[in-house]
mmCIF file of C-alpha atoms in Angstrom:
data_model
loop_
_atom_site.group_PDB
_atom_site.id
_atom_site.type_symbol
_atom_site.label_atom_id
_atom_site.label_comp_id
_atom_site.label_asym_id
_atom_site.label_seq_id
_atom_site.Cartn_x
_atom_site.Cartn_y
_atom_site.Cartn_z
ATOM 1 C CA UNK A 1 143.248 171.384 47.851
ATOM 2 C CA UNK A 2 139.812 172.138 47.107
ATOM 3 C CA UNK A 3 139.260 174.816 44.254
ATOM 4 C CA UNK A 4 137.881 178.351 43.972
ATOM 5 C CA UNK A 5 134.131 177.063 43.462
ATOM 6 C CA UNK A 6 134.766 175.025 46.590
ATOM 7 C CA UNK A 7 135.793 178.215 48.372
ATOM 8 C CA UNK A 8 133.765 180.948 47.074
ATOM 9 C CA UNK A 9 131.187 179.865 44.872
ATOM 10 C CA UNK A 10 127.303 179.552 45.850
ATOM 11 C CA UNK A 11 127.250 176.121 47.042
ATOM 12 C CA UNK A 12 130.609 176.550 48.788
ATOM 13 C CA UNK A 13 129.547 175.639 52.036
ATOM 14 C CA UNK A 14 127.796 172.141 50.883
ATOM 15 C CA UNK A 15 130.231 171.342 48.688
ATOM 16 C CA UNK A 16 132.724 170.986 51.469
ATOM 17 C CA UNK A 17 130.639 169.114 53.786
ATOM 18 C CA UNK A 18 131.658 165.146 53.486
ATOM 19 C CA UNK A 19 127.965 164.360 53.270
ATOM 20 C CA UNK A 20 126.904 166.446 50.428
ATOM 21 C CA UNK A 21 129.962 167.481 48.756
ATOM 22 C CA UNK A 22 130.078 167.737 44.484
ATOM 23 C CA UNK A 23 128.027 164.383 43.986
ATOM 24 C CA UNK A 24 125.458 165.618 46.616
ATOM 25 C CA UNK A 25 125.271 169.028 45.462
ATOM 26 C CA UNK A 26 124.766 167.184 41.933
ATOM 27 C CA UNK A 27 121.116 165.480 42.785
ATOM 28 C CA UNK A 28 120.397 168.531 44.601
ATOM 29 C CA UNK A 29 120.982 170.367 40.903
ATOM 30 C CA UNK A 30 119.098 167.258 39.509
ATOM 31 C CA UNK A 31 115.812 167.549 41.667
ATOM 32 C CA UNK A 32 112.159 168.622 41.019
ATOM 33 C CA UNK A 33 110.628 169.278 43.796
ATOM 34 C CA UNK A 34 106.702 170.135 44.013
ATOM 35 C CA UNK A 35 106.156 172.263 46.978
ATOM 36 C CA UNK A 36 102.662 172.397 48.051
ATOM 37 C CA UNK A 37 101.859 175.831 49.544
ATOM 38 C CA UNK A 38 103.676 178.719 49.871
ATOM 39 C CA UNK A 39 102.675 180.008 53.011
ATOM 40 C CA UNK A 40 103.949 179.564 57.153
ATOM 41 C CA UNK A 41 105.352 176.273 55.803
ATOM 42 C CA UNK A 42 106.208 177.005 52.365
ATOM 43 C CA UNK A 43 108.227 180.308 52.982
ATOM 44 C CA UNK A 44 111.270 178.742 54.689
ATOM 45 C CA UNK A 45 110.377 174.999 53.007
ATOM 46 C CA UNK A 46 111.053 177.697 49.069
ATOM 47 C CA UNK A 47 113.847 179.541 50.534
ATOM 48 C CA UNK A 48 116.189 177.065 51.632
ATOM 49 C CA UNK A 49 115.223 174.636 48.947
ATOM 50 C CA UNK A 50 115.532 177.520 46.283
ATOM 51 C CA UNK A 51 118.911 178.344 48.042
ATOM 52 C CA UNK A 52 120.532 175.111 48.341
ATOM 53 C CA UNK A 53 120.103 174.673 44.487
ATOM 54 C CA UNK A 54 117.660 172.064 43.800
ATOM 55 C CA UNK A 55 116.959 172.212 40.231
ATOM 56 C CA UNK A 56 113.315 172.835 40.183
ATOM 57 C CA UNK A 57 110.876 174.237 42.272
ATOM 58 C CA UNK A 58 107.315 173.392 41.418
ATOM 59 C CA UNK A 59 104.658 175.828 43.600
ATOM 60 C CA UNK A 60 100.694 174.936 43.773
ATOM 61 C CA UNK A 61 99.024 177.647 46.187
ATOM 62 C CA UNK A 62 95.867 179.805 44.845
ATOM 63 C CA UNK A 63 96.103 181.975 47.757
ATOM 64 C CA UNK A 64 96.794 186.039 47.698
ATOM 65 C CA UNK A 65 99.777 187.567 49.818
ATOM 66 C CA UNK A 66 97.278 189.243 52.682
ATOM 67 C CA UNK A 67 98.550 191.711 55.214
ATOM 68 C CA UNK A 68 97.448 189.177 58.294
ATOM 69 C CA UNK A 69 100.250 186.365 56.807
ATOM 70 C CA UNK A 70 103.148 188.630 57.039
ATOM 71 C CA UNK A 71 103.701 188.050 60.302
ATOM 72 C CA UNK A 72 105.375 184.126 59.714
ATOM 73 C CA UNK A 73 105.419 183.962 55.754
ATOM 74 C CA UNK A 74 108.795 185.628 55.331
ATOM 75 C CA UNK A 75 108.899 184.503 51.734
ATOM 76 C CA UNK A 76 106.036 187.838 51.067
ATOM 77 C CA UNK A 77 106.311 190.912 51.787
ATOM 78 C CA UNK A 78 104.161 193.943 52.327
ATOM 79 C CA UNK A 79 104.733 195.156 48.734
ATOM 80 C CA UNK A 80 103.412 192.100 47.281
ATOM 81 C CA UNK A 81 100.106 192.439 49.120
ATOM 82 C CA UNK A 82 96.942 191.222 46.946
ATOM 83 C CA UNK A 83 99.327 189.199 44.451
ATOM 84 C CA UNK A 84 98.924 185.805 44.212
ATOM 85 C CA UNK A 85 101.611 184.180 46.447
ATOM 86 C CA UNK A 86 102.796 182.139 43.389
ATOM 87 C CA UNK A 87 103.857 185.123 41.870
ATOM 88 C CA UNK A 88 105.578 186.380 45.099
ATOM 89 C CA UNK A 89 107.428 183.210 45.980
ATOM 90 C CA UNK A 90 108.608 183.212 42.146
ATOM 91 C CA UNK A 91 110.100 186.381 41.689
ATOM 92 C CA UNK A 92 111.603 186.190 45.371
ATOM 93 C CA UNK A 93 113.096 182.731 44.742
ATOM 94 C CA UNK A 94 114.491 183.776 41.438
ATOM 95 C CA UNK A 95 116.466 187.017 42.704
ATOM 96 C CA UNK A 96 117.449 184.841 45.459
ATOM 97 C CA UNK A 97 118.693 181.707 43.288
ATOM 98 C CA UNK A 98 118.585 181.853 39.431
ATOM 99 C CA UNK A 99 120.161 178.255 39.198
ATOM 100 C CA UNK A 100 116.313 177.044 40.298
ATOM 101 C CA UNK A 101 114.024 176.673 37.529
ATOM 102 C CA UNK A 102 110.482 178.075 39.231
ATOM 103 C CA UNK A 103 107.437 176.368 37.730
ATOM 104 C CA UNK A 104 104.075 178.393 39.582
ATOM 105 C CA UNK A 105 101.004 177.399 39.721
ATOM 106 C CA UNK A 106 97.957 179.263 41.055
ATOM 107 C CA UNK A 107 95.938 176.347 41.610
ATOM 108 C CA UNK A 108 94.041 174.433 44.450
ATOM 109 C CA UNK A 109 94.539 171.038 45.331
ATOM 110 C CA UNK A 110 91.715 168.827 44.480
ATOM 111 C CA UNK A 111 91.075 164.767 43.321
ATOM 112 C CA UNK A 112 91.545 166.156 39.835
ATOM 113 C CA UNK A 113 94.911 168.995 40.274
ATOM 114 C CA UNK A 114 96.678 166.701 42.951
ATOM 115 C CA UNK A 115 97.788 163.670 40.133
ATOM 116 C CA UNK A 116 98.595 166.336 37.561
ATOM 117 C CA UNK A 117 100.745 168.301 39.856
ATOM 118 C CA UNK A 118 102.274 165.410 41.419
ATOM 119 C CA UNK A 119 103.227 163.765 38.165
ATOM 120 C CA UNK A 120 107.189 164.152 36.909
ATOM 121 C CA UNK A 121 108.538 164.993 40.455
ATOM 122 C CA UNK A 122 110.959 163.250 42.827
ATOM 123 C CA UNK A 123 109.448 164.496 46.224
ATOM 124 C CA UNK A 124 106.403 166.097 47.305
ATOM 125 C CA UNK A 125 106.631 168.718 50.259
ATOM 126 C CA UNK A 126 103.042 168.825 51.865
ATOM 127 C CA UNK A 127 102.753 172.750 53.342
ATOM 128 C CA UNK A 128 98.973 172.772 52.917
ATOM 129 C CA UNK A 129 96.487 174.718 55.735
ATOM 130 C CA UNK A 130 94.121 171.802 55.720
ATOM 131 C CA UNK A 131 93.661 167.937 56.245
ATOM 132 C CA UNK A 132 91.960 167.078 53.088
ATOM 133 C CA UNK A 133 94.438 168.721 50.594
ATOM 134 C CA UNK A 134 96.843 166.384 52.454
ATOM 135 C CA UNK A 135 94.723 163.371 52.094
ATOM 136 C CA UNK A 136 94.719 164.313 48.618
ATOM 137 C CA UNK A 137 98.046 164.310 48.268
ATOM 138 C CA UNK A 138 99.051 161.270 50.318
ATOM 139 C CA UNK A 139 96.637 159.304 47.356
ATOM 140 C CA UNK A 140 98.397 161.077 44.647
ATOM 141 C CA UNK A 141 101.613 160.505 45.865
ATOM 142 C CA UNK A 142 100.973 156.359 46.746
ATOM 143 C CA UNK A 143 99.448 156.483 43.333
ATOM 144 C CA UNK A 144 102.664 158.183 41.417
ATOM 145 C CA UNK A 145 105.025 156.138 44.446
ATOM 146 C CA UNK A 146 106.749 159.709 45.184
ATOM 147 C CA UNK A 147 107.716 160.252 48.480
ATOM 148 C CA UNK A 148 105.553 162.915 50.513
ATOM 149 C CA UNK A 149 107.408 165.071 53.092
ATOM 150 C CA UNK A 150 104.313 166.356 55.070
ATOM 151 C CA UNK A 151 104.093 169.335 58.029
ATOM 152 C CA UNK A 152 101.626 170.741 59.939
ATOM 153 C CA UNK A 153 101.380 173.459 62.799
ATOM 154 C CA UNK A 154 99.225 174.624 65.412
ATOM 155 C CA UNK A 155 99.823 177.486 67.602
ATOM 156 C CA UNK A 156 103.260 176.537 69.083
ATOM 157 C CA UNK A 157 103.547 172.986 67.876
ATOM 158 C CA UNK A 158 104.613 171.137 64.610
ATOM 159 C CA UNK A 159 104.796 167.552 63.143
ATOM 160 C CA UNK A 160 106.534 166.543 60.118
ATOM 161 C CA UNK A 161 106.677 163.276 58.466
ATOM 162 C CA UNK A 162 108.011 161.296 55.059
ATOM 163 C CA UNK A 163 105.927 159.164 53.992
ATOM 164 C CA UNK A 164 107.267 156.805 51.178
ATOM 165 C CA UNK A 165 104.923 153.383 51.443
ATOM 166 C CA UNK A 166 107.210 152.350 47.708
ATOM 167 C CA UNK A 167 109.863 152.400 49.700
ATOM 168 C CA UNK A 168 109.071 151.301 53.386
ATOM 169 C CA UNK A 169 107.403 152.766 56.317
ATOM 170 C CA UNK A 170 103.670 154.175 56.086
ATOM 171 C CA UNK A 171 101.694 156.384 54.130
ATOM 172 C CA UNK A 172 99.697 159.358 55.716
ATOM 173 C CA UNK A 173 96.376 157.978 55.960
ATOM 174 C CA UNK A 174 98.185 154.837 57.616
ATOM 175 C CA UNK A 175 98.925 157.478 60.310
ATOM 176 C CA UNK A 176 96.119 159.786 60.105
ATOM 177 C CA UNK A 177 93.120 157.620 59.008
ATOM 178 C CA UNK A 178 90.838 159.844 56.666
ATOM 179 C CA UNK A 179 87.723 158.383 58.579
ATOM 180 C CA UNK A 180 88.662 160.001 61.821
ATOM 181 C CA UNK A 181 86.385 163.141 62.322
ATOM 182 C CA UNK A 182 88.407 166.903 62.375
ATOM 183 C CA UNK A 183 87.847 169.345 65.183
ATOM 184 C CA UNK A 184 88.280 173.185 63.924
ATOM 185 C CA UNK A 185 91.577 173.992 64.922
ATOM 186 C CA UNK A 186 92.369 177.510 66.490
ATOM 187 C CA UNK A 187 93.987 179.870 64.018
ATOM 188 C CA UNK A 188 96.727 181.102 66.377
ATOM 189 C CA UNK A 189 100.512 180.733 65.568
ATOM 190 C CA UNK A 190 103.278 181.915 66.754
ATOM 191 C CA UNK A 191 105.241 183.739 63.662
ATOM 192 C CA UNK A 192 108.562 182.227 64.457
ATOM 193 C CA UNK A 193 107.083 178.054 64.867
ATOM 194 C CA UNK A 194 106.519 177.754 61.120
ATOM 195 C CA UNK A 195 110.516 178.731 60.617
ATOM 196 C CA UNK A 196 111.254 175.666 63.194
ATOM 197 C CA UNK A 197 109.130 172.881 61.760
ATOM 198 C CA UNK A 198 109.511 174.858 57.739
ATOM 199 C CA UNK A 199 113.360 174.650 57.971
ATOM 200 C CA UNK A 200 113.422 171.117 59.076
ATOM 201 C CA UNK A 201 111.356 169.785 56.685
ATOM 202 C CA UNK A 202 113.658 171.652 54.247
ATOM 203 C CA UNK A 203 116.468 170.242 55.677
ATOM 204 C CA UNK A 204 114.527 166.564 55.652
ATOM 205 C CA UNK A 205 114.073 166.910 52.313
ATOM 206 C CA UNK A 206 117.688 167.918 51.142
ATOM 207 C CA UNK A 207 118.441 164.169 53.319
ATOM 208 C CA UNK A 208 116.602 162.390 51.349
ATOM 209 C CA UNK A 209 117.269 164.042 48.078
ATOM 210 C CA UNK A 210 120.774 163.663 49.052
ATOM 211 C CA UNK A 211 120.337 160.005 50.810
ATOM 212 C CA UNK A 212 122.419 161.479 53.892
ATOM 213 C CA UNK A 213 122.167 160.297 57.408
ATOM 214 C CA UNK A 214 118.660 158.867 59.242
ATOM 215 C CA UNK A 215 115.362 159.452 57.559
ATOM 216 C CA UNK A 216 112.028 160.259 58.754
ATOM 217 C CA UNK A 217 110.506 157.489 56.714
ATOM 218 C CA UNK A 218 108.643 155.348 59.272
ATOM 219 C CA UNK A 219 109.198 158.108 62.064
ATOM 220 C CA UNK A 220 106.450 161.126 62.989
ATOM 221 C CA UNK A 221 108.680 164.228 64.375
ATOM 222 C CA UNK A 222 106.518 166.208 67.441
ATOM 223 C CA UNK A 223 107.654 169.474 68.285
ATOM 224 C CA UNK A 224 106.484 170.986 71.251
ATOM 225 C CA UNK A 225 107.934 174.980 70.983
ATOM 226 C CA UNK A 226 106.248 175.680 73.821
ATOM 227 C CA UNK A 227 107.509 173.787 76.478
ATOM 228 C CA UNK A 228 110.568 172.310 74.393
ATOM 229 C CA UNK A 229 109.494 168.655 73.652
ATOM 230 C CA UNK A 230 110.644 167.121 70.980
ATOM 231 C CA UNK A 231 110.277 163.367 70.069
ATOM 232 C CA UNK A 232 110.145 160.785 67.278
ATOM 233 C CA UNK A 233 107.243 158.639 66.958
ATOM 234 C CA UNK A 234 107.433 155.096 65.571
ATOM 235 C CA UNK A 235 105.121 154.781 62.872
ATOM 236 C CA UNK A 236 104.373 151.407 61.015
ATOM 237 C CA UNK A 237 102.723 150.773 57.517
ATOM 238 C CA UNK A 238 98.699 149.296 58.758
ATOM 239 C CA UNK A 239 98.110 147.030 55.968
ATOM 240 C CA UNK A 240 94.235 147.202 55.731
ATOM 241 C CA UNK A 241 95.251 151.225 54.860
ATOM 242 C CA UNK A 242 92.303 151.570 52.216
ATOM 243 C CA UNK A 243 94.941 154.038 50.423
ATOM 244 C CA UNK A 244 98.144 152.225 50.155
ATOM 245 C CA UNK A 245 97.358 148.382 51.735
ATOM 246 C CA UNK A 246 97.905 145.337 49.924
ATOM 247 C CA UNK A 247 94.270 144.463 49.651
ATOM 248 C CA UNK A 248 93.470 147.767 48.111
ATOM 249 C CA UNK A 249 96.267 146.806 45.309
ATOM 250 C CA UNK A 250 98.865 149.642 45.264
ATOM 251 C CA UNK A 251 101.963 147.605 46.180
ATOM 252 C CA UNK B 1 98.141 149.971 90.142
ATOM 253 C CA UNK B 2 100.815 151.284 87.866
ATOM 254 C CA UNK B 3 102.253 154.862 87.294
ATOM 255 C CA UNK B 4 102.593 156.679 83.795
ATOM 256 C CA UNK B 5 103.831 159.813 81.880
ATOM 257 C CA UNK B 6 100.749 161.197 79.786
ATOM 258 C CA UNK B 7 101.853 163.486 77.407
ATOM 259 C CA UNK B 8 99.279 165.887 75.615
ATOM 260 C CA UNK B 9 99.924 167.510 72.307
ATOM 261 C CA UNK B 10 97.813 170.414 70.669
ATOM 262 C CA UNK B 11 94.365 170.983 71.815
ATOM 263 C CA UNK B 12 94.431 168.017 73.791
ATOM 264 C CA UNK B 13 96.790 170.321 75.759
ATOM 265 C CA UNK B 14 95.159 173.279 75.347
ATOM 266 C CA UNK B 15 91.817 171.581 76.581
ATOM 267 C CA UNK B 16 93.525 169.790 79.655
ATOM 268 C CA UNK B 17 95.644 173.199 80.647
ATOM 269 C CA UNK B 18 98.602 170.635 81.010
ATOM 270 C CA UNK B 19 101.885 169.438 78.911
ATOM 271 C CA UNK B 20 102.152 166.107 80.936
ATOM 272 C CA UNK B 21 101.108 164.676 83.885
ATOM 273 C CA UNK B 22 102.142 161.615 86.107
ATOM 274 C CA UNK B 23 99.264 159.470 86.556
ATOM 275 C CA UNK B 24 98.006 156.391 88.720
ATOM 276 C CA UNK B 25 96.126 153.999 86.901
ATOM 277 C CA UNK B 26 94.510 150.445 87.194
ATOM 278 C CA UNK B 27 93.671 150.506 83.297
ATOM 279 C CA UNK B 28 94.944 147.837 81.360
ATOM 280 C CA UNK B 29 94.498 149.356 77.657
ATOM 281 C CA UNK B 30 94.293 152.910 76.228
ATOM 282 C CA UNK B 31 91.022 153.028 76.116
ATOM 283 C CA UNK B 32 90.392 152.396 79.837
ATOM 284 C CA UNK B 33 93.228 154.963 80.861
ATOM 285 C CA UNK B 34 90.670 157.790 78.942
ATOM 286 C CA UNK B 35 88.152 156.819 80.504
ATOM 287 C CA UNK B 36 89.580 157.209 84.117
ATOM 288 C CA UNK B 37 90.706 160.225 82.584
ATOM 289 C CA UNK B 38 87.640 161.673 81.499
ATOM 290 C CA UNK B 39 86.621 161.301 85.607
ATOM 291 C CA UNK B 40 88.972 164.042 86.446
ATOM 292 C CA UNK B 41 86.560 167.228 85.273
ATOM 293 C CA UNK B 42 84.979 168.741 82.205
ATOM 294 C CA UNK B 43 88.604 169.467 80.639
ATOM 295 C CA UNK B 44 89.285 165.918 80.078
ATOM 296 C CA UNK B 45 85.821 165.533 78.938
ATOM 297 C CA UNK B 46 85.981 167.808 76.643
ATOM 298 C CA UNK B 47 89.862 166.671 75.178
ATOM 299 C CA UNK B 48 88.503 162.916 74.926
ATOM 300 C CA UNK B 49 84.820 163.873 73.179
ATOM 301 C CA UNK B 50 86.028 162.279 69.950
ATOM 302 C CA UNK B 51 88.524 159.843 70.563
ATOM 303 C CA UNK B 52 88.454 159.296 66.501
ATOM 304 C CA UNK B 53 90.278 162.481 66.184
ATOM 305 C CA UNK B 54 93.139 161.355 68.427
ATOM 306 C CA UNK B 55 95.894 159.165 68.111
ATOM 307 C CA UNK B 56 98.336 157.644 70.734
ATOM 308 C CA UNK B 57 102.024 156.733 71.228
ATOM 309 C CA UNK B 58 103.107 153.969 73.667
ATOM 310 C CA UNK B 59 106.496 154.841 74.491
ATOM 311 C CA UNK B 60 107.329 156.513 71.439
ATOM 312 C CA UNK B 61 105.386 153.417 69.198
ATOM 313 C CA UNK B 62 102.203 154.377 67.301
ATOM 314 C CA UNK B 63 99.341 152.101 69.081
ATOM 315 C CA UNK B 64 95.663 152.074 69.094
ATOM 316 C CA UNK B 65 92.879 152.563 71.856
ATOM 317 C CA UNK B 66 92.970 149.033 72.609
ATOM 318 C CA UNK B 67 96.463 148.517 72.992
ATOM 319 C CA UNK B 68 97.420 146.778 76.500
ATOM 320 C CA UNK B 69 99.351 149.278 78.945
ATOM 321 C CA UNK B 70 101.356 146.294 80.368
ATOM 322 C CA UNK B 71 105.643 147.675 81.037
ATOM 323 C CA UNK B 72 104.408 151.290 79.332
ATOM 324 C CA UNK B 73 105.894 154.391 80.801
ATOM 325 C CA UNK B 74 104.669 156.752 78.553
ATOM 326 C CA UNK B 75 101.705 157.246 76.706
ATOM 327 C CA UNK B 76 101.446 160.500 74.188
ATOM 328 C CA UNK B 77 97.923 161.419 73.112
ATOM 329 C CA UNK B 78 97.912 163.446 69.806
ATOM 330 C CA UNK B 79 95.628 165.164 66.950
ATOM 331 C CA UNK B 80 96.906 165.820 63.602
ATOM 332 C CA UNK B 81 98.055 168.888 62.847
ATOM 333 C CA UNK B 82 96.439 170.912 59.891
ATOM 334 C CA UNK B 83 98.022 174.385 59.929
ATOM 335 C CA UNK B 84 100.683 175.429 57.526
#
């Protein structure tokens, strides 16, 4: 018979799921996380991370809450407007889960922030707004070998990715060479598209945290809102990848 | 002459005003299956300007430009994604 915690307490509802259960819900408790923008991605990515009980929640963004994000960051809100979104996400994770210990900072990522921040965690959640914060991180992370759980959106679209080259599969310049050139993307978004791709990297990242059921690692996710395509990509390791190939001497 | 599913993601699709089409081809590689693309108008000009910005999936494989078409039924043309 499964006890009052099992019934009632927070994690009630993982604990009694064969896949997670007490030993799950353990590394869960045991994780640091680094969460790499608290925005579109990072709102749902810091809630249900924050919620399921992983043990720490590291937050990089040097961003202020602004009135023009409320519409899809559901971790702000309008009384938090002109705070720094560090500051927002931690008090609003806190009240939320005060298991989670929430380590903020209001920083950019750049070739000299991305090792630091990187450094002492077991996964990296990529939530950035731009291509060469992610490059940035994809070096780090090779670098530190911690996996990188990466998303992006545009407009009513979203990819997500793990990228783990220590362990298998590709890294994200394998995938996305940095020498390719980058078209402005539009700014549009539909509020409700960073909740899809945001909650299933969250949910990607409590899989491999957890080590339950198929991985991303070696797969690219598309998801097409919009006219409700969804497919998984193949995605191999290129070994002339001047960030994590063997003649560039990583692995 | 062979027939294939092209699938366009993200401004690709925004730029061709399509999600997929079903097209007729003689090319044998990526590369030549753009450039009978590009044929069809401006919109496909425009959504193949840079090909270095793109990347492709060969039924649901990662591939390159030059990668033969030979038994493909799908080919997905795609940019990465920088929003978040």
């Amino acid at each position: 018979m499964p006890d009052g915690a099992a019934l009632e307490g927070r994690y009630a509802r993982h604990l009694v799921l064969p896949e997670i259960g007490s030993a799950g819900q353990n590394r869960l408790a045991a994780a640091r996380v680094l969460v790499v923008g608290a925005g579109g991605l990072g709102s749902p990515v810091l809630l249900y991370l924050a919620a399921a009980g992983v043990g720490q929640l590291t937050i990089a963004d040097d961003d202020v809450v602004s009135l023009s994000n409320l519409q899809r960051q559901v971790l702000h809100a309008t009384s938090r407007l002109g705070d720094p979104k560090v500051a927002s996400a931690a008090d609003r994770l806190a009240d939320l889960n005060p298991d989670v210990r929430i380590v903020a900072h209001p920083l950019r990522v750049t070739a000299a922030t991305a090792p630091i921040l990187v450094t002492g965690h077991d996964l990296v959640v990529d939530c950035t707004d731009n291509l060469a914060a992610r490059h940035l991180l994809n070096r780090a992370c090779v670098e530190a070998g911690v996996p990188l759980l990466s998303g992006a959106i545009a407009a009513w679209e979203g990819q997500v990715g793990l990228y783990d080259p220590s362990h298998g599969g590709p890294c994200f310049a394998c995938v996305f060479p940095e020498t390719g050139s980058r078209p402005e993307q539009g700014k549009g978004v539909v509020g409700a598209l960073p909740g899809i791709v945001g909650a299933t990297m969250a949910l990607e990242a409590i899989k491999t945290i957890i080590g339950a059921g198929a991985s991303l690692r070696g797969q690219l996710l598309l998801i097409d809102t919009l006219w409700n395509d969804r497919r998984l990509v193949r995605v191999a390791r290129d070994p002339a990848c001047p960030v994590c190939g063997r003649e560039h001497g990583i692995c | 002459m062979a027939e294939l599913d092209v699938v366009y993601f993200a401004w690709v699709r925004e730029r061709i005003g399509l999600p997929r089409e079903r097209v007729q081809t003689e090319a044998n590689d990526v590369s030549e299956l753009v450039a009978e693309l590009r044929e069809r108008g401006p919109r496909y000009a425009a959504a193949f300007a840079d090909l270095s910005a793109l990347r492709v999936a060969l039924d649901q494989e990662l591939a390159t430009f030059s990668t033969p078409l030979s038994g493909i039924r799908e080919v997905a043309i795609f940019p990465p994604m920088t929003g978040g």
